Tab-separated table of C-alpha atoms in Angstrom:
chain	number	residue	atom	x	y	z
V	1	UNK	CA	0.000	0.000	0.000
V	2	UNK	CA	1.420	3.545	-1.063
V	3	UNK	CA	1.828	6.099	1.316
V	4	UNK	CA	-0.690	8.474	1.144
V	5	UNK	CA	1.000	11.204	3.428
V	6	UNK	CA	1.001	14.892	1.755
V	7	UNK	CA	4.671	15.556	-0.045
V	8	UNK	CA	6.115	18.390	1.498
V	9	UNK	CA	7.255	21.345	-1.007
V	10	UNK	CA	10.751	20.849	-2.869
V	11	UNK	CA	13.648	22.711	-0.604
V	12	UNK	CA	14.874	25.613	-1.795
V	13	UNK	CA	17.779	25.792	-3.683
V	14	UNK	CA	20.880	28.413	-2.783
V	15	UNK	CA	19.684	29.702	-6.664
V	16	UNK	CA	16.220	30.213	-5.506
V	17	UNK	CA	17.375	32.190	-1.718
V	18	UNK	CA	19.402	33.913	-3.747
V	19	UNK	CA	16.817	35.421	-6.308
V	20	UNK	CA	14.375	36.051	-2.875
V	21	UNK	CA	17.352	37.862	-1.188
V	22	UNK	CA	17.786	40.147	-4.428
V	23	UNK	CA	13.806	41.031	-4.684
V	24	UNK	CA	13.600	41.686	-0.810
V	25	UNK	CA	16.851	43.948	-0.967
V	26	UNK	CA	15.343	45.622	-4.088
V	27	UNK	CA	12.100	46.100	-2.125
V	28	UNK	CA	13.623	47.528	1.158
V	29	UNK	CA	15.890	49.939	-0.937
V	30	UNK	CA	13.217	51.355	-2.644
V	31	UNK	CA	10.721	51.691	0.288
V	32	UNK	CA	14.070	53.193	2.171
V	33	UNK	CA	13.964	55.895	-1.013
V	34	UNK	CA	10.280	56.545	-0.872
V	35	UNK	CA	10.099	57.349	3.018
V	36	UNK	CA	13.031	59.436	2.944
V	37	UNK	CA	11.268	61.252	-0.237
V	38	UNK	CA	7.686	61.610	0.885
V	39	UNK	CA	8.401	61.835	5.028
V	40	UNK	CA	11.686	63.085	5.395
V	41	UNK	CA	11.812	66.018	2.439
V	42	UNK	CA	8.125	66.261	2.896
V	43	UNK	CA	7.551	66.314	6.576
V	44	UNK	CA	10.679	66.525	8.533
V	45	UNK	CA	13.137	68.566	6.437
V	46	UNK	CA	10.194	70.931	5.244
V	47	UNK	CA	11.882	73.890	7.481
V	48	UNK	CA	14.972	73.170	6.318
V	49	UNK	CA	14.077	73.179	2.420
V	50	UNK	CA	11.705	76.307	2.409
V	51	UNK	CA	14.373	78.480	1.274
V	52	UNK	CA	15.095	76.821	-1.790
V	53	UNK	CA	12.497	77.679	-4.364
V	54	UNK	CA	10.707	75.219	-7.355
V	55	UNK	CA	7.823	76.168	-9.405
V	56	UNK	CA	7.131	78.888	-7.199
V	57	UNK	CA	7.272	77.001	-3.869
V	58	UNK	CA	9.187	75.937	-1.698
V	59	UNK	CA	10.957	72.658	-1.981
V	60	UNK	CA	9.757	71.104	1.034
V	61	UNK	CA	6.307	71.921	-0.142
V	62	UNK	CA	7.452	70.463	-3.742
V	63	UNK	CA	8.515	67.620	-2.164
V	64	UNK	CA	5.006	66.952	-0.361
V	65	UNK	CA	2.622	67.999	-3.174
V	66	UNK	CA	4.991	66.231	-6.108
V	67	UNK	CA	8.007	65.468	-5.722
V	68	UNK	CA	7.308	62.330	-3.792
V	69	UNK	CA	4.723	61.016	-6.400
V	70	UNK	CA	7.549	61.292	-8.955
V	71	UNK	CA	9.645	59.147	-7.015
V	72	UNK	CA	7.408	56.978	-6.297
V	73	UNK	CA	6.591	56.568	-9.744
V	74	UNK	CA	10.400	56.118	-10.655
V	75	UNK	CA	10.552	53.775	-8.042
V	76	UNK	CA	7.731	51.585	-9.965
V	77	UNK	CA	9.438	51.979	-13.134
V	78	UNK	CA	12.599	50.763	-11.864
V	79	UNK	CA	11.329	47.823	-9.739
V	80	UNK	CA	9.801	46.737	-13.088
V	81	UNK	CA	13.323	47.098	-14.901
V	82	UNK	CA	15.570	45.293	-12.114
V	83	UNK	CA	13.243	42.789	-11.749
V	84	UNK	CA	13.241	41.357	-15.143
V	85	UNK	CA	16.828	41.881	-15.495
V	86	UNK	CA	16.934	39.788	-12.129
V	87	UNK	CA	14.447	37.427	-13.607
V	88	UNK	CA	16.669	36.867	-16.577
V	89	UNK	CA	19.691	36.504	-14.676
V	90	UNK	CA	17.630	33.520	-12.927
V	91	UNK	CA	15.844	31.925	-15.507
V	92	UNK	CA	12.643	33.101	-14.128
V	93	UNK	CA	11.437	35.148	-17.018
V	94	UNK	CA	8.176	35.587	-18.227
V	95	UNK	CA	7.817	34.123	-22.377
């Protein structure tokens, strides 16, 4: 009689921790870059940046209103990139 016991998942390999340690470092860089962006230029530094001027305001105001949407919209964009250039270093790729 055949064992009827669940199989367990395959271990990972050291190629598989290796593509998971990338993505999370890519991840925690880039949420690193959007708090400084949106909380520190936007919030904390705002005193210190309202000399400077951009489109009229200040640049801690800049920072709050738009600048931190950029970012955060470069961020995006360059998730996207490293991650199928990580995916392709891999093998993981999508066809």
């Amino acid at each position: 009689m055949a064992d009827k016991t669940p199989q367990s998942a395959a271990p990972a390999t050291e190629a598989d921790k290796g593509y998971w340690a990338a993505n999370v470092r890519i991840i925690i860089i880039s949420l690193i870059i959007w708090a400084i962006v949106s909380f520190g230029f936007g919030i904390l530094l705002r005193p210190a940046l309202s000399g400077i001027s951009v489109g009229g305001s200040d640049l801690g105001f800049w920072f709050a209103q738009q600048g931190s949407i950029i970012v955060f919209l470069a961020l995006i964009f360059f998730y996207a990139w490293r991650m199928n250039k990580l995916d392709r270093e891999f093998g993981v790729e999508e066809e």
